[in-house]
PDB file of N, CA and C in Angstrom:
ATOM      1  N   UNK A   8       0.821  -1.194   0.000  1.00  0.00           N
ATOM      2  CA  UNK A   8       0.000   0.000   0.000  1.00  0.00           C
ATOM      3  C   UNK A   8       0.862   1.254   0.000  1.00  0.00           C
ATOM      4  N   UNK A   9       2.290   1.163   0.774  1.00  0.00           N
ATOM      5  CA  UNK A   9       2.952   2.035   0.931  1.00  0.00           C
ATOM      6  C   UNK A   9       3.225   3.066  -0.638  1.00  0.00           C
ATOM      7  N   UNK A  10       3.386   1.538  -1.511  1.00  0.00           N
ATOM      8  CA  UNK A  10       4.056   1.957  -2.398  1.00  0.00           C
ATOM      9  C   UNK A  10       3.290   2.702  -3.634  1.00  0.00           C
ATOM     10  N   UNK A  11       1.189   2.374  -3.516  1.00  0.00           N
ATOM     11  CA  UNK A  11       0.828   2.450  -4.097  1.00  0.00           C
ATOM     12  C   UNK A  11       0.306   4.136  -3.930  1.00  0.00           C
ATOM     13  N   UNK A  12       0.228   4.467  -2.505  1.00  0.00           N
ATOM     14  CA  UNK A  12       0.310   5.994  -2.328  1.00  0.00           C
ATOM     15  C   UNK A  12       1.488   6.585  -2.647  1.00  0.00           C
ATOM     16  N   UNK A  13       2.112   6.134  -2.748  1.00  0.00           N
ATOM     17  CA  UNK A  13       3.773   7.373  -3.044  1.00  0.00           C
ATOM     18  C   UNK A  13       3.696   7.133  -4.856  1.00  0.00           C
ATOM     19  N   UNK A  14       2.802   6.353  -5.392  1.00  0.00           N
ATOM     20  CA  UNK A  14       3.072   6.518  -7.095  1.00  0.00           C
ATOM     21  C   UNK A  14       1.725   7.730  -6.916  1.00  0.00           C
ATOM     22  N   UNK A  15       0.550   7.872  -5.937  1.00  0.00           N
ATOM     23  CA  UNK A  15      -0.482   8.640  -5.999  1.00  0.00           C
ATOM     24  C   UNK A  15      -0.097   9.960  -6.093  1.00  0.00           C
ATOM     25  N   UNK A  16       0.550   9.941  -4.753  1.00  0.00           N
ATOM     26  CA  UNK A  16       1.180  11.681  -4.666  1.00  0.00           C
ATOM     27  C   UNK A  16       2.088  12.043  -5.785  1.00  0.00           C
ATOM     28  N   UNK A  17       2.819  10.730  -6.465  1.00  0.00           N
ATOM     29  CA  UNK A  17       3.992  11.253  -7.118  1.00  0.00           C
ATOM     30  C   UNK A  17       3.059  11.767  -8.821  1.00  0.00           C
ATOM     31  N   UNK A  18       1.700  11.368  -8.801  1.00  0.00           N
ATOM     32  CA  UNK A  18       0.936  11.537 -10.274  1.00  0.00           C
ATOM     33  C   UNK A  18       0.044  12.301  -9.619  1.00  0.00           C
ATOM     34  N   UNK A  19       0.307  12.992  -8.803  1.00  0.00           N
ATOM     35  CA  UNK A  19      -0.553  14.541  -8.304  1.00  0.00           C
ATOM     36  C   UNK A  19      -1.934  13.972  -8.172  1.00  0.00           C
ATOM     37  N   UNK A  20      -2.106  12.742  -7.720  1.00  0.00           N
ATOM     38  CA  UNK A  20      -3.553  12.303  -7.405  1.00  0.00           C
ATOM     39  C   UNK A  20      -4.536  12.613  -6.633  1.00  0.00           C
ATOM     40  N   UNK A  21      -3.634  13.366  -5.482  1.00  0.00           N
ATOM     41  CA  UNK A  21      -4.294  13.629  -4.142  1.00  0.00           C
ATOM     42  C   UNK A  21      -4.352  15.194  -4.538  1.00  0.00           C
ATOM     43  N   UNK A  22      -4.475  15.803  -5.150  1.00  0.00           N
ATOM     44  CA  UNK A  22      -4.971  17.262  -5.769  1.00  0.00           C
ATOM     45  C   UNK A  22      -4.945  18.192  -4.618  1.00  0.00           C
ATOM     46  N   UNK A  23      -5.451  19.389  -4.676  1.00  0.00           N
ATOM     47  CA  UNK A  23      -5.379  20.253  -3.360  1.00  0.00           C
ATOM     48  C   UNK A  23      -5.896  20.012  -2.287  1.00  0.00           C
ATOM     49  N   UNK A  24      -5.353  20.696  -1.110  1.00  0.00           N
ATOM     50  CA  UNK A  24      -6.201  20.523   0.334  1.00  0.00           C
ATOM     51  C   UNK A  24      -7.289  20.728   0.119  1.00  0.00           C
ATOM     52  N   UNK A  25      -8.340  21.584  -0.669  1.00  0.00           N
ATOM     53  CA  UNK A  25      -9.258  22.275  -0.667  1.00  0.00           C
ATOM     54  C   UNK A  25     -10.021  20.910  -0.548  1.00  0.00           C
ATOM     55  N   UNK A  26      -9.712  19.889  -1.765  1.00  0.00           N
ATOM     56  CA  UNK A  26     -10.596  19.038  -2.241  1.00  0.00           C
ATOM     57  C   UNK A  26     -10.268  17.785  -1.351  1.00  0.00           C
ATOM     58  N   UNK A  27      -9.794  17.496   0.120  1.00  0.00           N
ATOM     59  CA  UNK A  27      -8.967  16.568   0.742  1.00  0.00           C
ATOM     60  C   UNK A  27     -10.551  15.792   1.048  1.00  0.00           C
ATOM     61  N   UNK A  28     -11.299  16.742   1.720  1.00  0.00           N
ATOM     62  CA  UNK A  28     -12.995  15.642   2.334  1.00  0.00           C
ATOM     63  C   UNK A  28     -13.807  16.670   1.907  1.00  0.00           C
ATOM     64  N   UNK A  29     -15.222  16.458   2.291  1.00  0.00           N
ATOM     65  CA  UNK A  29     -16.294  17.147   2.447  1.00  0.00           C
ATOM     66  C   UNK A  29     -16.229  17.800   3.614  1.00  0.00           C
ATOM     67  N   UNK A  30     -16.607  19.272   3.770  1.00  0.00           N
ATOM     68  CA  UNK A  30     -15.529  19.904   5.291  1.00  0.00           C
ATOM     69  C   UNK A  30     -17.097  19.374   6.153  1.00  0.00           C
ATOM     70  N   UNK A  31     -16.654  19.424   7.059  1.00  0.00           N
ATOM     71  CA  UNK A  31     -17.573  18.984   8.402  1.00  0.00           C
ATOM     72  C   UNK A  31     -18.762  19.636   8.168  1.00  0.00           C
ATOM     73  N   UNK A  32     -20.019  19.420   8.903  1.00  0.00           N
ATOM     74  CA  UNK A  32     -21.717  20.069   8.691  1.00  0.00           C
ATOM     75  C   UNK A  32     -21.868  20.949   8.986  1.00  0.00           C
ATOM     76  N   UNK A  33     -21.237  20.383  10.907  1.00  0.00           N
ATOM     77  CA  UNK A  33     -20.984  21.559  11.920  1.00  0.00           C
ATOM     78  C   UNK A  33     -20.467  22.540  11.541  1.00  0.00           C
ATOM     79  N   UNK A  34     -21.136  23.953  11.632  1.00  0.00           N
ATOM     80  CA  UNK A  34     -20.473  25.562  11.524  1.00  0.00           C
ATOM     81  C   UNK A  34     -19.185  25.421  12.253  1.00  0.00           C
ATOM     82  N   UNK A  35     -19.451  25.331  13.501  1.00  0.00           N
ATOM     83  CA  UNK A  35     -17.615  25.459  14.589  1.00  0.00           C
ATOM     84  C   UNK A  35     -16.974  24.610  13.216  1.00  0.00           C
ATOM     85  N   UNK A  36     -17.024  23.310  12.867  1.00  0.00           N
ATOM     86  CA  UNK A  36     -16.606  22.332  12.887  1.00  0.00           C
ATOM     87  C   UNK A  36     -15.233  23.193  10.788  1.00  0.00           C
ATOM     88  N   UNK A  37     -16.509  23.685  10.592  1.00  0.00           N
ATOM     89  CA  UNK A  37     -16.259  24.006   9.620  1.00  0.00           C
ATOM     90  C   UNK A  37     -15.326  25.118   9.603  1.00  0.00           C
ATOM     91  N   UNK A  38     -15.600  25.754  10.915  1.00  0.00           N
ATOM     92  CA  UNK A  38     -14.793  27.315  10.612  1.00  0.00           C
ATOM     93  C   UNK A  38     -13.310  26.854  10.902  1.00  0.00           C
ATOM     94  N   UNK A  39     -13.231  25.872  11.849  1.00  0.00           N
ATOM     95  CA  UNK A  39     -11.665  25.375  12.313  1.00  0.00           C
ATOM     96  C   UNK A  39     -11.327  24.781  11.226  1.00  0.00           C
ATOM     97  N   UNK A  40     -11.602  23.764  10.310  1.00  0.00           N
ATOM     98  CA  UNK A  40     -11.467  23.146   8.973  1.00  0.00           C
ATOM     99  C   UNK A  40     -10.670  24.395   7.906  1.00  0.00           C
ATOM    100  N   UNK A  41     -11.851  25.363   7.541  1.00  0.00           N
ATOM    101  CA  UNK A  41     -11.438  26.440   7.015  1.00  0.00           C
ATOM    102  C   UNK A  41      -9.971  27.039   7.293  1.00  0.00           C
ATOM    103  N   UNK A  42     -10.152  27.281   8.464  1.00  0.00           N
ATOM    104  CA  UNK A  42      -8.915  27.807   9.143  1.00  0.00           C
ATOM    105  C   UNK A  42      -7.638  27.098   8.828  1.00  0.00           C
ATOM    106  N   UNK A  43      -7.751  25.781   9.271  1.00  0.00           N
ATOM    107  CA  UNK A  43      -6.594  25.156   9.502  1.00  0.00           C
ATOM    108  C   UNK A  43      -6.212  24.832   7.406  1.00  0.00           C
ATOM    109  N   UNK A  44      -7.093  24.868   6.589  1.00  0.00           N
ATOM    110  CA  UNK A  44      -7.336  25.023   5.675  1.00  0.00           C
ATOM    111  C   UNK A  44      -6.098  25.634   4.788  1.00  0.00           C
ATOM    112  N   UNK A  45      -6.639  27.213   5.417  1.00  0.00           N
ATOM    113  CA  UNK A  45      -5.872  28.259   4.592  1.00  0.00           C
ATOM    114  C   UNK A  45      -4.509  28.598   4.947  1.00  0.00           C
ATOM    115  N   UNK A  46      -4.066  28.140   6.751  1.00  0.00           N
ATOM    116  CA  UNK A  46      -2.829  27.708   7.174  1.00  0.00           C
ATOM    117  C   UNK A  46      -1.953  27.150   6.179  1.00  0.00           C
ATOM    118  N   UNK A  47      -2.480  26.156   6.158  1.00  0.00           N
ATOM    119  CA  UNK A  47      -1.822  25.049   4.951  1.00  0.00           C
ATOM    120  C   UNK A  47      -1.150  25.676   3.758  1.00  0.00           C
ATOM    121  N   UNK A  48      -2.297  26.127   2.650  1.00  0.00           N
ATOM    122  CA  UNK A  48      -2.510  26.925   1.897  1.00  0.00           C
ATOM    123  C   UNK A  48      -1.046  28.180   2.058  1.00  0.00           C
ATOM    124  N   UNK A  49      -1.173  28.381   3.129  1.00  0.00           N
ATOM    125  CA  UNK A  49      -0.172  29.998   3.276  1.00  0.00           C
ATOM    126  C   UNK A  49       1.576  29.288   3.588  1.00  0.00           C
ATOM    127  N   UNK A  50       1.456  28.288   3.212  1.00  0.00           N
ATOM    128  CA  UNK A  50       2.399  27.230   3.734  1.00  0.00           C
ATOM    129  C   UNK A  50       2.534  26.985   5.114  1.00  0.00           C
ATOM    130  N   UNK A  51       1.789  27.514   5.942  1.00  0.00           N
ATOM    131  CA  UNK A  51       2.311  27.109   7.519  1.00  0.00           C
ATOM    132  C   UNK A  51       1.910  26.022   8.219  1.00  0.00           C
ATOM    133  N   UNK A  52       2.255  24.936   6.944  1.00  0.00           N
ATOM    134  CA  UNK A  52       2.118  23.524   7.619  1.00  0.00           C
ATOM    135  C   UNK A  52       2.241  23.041   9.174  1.00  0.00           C
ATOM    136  N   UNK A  53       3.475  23.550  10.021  1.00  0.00           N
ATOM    137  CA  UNK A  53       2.967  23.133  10.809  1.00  0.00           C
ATOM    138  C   UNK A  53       2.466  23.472  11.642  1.00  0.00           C
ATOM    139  N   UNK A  54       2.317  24.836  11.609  1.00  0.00           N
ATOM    140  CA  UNK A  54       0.535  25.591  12.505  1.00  0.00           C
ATOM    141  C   UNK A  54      -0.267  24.670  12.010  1.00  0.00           C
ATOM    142  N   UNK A  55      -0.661  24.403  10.936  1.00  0.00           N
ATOM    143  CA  UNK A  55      -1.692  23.669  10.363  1.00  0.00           C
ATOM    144  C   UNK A  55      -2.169  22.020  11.374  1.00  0.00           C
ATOM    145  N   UNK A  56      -0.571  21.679  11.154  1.00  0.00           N
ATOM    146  CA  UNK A  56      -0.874  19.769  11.830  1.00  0.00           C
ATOM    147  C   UNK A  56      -0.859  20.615  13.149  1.00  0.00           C
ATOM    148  N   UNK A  57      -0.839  21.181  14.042  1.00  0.00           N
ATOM    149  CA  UNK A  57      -0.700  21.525  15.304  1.00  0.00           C
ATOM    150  C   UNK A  57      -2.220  21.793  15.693  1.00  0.00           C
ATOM    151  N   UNK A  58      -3.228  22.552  14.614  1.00  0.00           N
ATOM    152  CA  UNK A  58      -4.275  23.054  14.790  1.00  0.00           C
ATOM    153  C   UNK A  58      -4.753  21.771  14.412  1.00  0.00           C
ATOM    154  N   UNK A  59      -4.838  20.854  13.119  1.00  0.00           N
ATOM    155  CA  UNK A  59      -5.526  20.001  13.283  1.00  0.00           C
ATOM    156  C   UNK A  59      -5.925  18.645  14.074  1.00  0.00           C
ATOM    157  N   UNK A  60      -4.390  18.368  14.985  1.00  0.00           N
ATOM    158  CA  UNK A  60      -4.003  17.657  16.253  1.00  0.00           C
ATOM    159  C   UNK A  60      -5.089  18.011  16.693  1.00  0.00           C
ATOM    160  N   UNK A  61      -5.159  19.429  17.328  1.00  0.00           N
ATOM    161  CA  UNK A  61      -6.007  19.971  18.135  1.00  0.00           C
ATOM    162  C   UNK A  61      -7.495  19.588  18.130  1.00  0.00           C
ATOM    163  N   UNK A  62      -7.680  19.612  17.010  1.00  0.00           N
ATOM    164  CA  UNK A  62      -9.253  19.333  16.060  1.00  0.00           C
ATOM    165  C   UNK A  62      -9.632  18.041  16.207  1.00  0.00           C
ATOM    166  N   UNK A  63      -8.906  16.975  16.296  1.00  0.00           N
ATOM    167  CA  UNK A  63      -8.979  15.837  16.265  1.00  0.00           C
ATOM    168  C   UNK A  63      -8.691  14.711  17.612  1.00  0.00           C
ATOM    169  N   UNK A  64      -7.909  15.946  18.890  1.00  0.00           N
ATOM    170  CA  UNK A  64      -8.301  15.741  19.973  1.00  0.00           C
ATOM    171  C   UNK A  64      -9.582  15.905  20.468  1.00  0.00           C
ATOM    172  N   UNK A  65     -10.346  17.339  20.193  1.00  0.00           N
ATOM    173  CA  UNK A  65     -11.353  17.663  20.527  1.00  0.00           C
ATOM    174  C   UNK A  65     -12.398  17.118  20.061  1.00  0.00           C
ATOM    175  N   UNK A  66     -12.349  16.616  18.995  1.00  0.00           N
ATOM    176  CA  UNK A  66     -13.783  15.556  18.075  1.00  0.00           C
ATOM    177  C   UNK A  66     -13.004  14.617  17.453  1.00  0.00           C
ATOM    178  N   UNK A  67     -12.197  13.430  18.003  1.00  0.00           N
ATOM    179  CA  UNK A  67     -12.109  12.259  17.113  1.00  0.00           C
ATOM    180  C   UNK A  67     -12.964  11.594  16.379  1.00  0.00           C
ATOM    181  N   UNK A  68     -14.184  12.159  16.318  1.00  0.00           N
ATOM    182  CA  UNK A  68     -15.040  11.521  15.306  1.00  0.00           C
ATOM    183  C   UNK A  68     -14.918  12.460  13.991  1.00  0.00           C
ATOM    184  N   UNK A  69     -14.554  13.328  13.758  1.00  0.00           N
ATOM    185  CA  UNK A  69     -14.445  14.294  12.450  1.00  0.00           C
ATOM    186  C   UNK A  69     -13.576  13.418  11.638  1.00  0.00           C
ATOM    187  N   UNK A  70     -14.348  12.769  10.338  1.00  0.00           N
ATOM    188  CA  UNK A  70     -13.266  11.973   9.325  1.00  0.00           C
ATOM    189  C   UNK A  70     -12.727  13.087   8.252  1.00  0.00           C
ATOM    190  N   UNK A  71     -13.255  14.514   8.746  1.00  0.00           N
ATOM    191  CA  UNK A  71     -13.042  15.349   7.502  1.00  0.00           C
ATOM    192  C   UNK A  71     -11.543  15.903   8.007  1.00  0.00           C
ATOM    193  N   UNK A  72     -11.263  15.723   9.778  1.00  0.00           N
ATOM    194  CA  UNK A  72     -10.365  16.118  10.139  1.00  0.00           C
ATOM    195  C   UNK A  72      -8.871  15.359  10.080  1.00  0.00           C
ATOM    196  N   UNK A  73      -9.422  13.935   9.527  1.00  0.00           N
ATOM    197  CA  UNK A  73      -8.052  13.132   9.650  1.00  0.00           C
ATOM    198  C   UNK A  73      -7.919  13.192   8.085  1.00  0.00           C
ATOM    199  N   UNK A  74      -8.545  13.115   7.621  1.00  0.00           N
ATOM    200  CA  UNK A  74      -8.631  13.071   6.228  1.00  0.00           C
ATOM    201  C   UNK A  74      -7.551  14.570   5.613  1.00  0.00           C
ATOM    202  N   UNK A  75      -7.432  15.571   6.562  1.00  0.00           N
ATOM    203  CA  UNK A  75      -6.871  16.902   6.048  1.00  0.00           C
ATOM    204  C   UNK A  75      -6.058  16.690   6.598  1.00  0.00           C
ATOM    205  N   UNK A  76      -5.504  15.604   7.625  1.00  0.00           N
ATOM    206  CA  UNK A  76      -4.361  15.922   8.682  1.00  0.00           C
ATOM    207  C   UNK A  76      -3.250  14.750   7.694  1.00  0.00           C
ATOM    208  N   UNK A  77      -4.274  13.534   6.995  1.00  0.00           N
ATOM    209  CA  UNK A  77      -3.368  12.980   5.834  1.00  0.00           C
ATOM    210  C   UNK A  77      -2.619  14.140   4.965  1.00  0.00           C
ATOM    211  N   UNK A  78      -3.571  14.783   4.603  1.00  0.00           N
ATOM    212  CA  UNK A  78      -2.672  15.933   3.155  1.00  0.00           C
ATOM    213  C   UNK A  78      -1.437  16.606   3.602  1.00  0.00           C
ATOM    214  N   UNK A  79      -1.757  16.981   4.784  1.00  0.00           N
ATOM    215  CA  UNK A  79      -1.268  17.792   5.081  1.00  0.00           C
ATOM    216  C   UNK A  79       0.344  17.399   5.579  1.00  0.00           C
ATOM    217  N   UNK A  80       0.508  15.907   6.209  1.00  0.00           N
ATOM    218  CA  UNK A  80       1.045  14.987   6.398  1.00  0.00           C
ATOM    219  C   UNK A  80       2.170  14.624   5.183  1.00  0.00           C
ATOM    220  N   UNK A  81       1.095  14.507   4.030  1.00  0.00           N
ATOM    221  CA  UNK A  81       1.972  14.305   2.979  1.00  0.00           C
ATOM    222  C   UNK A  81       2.505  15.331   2.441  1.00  0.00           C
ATOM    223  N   UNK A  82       2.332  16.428   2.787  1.00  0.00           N
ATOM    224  CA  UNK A  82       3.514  17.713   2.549  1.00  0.00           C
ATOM    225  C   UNK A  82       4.484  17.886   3.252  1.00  0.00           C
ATOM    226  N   UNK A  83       4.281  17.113   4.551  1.00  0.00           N
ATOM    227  CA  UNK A  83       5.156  17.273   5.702  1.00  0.00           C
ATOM    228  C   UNK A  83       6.955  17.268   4.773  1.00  0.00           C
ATOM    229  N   UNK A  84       7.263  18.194   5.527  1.00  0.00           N
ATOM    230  CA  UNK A  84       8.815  17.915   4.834  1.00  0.00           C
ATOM    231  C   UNK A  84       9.813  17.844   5.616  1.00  0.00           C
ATOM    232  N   UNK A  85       9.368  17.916   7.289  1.00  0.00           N
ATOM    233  CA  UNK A  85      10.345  17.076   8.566  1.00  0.00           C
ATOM    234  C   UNK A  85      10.307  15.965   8.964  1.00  0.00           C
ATOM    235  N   UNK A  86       9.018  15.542   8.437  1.00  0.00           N
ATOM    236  CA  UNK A  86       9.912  13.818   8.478  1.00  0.00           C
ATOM    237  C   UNK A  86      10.108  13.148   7.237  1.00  0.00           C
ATOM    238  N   UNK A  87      10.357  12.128   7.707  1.00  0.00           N
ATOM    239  CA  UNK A  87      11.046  11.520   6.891  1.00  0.00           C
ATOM    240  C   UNK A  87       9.907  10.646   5.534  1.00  0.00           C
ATOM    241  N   UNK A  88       9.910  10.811   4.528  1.00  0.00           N
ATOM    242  CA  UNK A  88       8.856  10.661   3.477  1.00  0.00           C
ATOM    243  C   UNK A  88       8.200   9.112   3.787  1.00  0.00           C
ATOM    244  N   UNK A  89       8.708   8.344   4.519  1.00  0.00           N
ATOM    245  CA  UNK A  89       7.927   6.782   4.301  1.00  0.00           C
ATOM    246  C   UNK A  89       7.570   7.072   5.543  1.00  0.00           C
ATOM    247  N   UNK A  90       7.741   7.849   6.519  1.00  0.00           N
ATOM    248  CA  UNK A  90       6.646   8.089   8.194  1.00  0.00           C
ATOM    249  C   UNK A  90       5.553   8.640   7.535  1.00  0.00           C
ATOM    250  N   UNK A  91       6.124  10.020   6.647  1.00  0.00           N
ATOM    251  CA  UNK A  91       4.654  10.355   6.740  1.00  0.00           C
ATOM    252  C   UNK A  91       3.712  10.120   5.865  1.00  0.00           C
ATOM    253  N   UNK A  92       4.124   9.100   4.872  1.00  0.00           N
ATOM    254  CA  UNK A  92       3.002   8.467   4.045  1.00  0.00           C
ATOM    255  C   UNK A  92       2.613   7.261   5.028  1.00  0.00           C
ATOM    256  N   UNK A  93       3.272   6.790   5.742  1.00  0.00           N
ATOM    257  CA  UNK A  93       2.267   5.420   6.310  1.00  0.00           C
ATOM    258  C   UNK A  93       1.557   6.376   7.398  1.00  0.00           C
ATOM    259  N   UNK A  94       2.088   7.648   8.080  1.00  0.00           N
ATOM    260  CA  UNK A  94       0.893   8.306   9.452  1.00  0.00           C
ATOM    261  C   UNK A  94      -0.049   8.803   8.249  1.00  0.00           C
ATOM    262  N   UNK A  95      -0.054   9.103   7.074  1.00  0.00           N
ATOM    263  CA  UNK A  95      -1.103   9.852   5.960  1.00  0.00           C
ATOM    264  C   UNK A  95      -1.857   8.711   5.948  1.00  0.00           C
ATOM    265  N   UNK A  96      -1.603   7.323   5.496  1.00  0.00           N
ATOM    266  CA  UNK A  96      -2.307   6.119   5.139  1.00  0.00           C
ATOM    267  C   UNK A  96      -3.118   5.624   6.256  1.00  0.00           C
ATOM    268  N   UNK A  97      -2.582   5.864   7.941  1.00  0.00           N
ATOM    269  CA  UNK A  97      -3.223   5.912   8.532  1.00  0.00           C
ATOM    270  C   UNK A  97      -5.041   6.822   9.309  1.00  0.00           C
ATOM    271  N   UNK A  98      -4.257   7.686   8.719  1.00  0.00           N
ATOM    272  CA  UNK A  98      -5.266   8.963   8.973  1.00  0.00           C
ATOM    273  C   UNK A  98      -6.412   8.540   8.125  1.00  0.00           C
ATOM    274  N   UNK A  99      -5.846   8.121   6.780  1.00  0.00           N
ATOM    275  CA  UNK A  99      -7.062   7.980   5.763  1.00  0.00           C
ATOM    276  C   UNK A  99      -7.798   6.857   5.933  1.00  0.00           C
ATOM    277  N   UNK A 100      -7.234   5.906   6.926  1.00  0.00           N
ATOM    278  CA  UNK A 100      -7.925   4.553   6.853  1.00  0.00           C
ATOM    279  C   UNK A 100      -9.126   4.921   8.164  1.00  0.00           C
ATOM    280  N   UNK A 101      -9.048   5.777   8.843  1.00  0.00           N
ATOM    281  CA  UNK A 101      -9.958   6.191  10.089  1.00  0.00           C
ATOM    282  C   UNK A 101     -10.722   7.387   9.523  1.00  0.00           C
ATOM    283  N   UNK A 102     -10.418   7.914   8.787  1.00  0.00           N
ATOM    284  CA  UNK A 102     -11.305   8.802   8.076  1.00  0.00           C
ATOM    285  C   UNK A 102     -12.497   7.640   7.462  1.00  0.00           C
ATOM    286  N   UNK A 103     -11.972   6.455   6.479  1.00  0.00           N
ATOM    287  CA  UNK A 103     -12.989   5.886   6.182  1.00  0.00           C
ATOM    288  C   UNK A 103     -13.633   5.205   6.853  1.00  0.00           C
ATOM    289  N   UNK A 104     -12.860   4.645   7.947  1.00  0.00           N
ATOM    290  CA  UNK A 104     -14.067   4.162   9.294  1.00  0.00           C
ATOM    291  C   UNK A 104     -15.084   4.917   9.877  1.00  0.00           C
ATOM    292  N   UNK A 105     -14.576   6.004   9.638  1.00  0.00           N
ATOM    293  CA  UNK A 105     -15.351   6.961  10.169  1.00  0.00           C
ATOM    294  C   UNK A 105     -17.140   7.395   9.176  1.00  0.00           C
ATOM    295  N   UNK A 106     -16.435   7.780   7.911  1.00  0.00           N
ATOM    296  CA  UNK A 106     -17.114   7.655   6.776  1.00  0.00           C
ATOM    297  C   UNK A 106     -17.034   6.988   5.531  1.00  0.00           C
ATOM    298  N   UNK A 107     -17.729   5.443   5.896  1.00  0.00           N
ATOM    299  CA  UNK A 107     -17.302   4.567   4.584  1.00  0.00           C
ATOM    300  C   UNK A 107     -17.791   5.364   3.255  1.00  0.00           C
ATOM    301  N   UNK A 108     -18.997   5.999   3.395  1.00  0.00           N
ATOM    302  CA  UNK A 108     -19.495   6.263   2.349  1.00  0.00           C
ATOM    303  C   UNK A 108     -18.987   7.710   1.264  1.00  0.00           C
ATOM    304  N   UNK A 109     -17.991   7.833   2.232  1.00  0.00           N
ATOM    305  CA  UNK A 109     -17.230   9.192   1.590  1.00  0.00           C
ATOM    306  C   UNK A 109     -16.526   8.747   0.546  1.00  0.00           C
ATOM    307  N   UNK A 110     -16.667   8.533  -0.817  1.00  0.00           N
ATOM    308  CA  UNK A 110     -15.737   8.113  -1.921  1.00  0.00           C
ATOM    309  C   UNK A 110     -14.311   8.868  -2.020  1.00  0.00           C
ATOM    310  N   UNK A 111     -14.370   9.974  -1.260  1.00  0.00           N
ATOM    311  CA  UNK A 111     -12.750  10.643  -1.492  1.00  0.00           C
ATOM    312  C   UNK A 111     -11.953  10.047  -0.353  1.00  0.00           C
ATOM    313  N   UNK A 112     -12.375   9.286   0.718  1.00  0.00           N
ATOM    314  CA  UNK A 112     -11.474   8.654   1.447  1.00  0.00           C
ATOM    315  C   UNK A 112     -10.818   7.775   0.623  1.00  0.00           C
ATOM    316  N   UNK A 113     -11.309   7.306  -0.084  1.00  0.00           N
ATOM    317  CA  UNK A 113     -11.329   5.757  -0.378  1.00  0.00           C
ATOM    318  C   UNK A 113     -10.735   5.911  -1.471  1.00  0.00           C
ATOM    319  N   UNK A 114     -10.673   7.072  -2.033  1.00  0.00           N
ATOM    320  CA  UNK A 114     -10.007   7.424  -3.559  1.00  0.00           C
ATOM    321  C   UNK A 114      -8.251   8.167  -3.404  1.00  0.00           C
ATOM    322  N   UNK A 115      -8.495   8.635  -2.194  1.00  0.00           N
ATOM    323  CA  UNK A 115      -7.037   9.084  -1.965  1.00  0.00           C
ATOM    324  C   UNK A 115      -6.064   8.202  -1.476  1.00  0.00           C
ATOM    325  N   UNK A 116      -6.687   6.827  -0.700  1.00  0.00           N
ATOM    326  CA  UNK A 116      -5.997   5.480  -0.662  1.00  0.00           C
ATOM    327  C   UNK A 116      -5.675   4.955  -1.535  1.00  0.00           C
ATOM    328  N   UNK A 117      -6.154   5.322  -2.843  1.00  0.00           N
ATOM    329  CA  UNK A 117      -5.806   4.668  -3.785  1.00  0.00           C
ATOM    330  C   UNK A 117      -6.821   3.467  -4.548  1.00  0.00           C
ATOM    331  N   UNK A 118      -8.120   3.164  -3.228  1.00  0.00           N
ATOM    332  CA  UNK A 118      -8.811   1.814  -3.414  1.00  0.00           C
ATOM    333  C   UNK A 118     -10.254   2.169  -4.550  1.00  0.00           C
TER     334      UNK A 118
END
């Protein structure tokens, strides 16, 4: 699997943060999403994983939140590229537990 996400990212499969999940229902839920969003976006990745840690302490049920904390993961550029595609592969596999029926979980795995 390792290998089949690193040909994903490497053929720009996983496209922008924008398009990572469906952002949460919840307004709060959404405005922190947003936020941690445009972090990203402004490059300040790791405000970003710091805020979305945060997000995902506070509601481990948000699959929209692990699902952004994968992308974001896979930009990571302090660790080391095979950590943070298997913690990305992880994120995405609880995103789809979370929401089987979300086809972009399941499409950014690769499955």
């Amino acid at each position: 699997m390792k290998y089949l996400a690193a040909a994903a990212l490497s053929l720009g499969i996983f496209g922008p943060l924008r398009s990572a999940a469906r952002p949460p229902a919840d307004p709060a839920l959404y405005q922190r999403y947003f936020e941690i969003s445009r972090l990203a976006e402004a490059g300040r990745n790791d405000e970003a994983l710091t805020q979305v840690d945060s997000l995902i302490k506070a509601r481990p049920d948000t699959a929209a939140a692990y699902a952004l904390r994968a992308r974001l993961l896979q930009q990571a550029m302090g660790k080391p590229h095979d950590q943070a595609l298997a913690d990305a592969e992880k994120d995405l596999r609880r995103a789809v537990a979370l929401e089987p029926e979300e086809a972009l979980y399941a499409r950014d795995l690769g499955e």
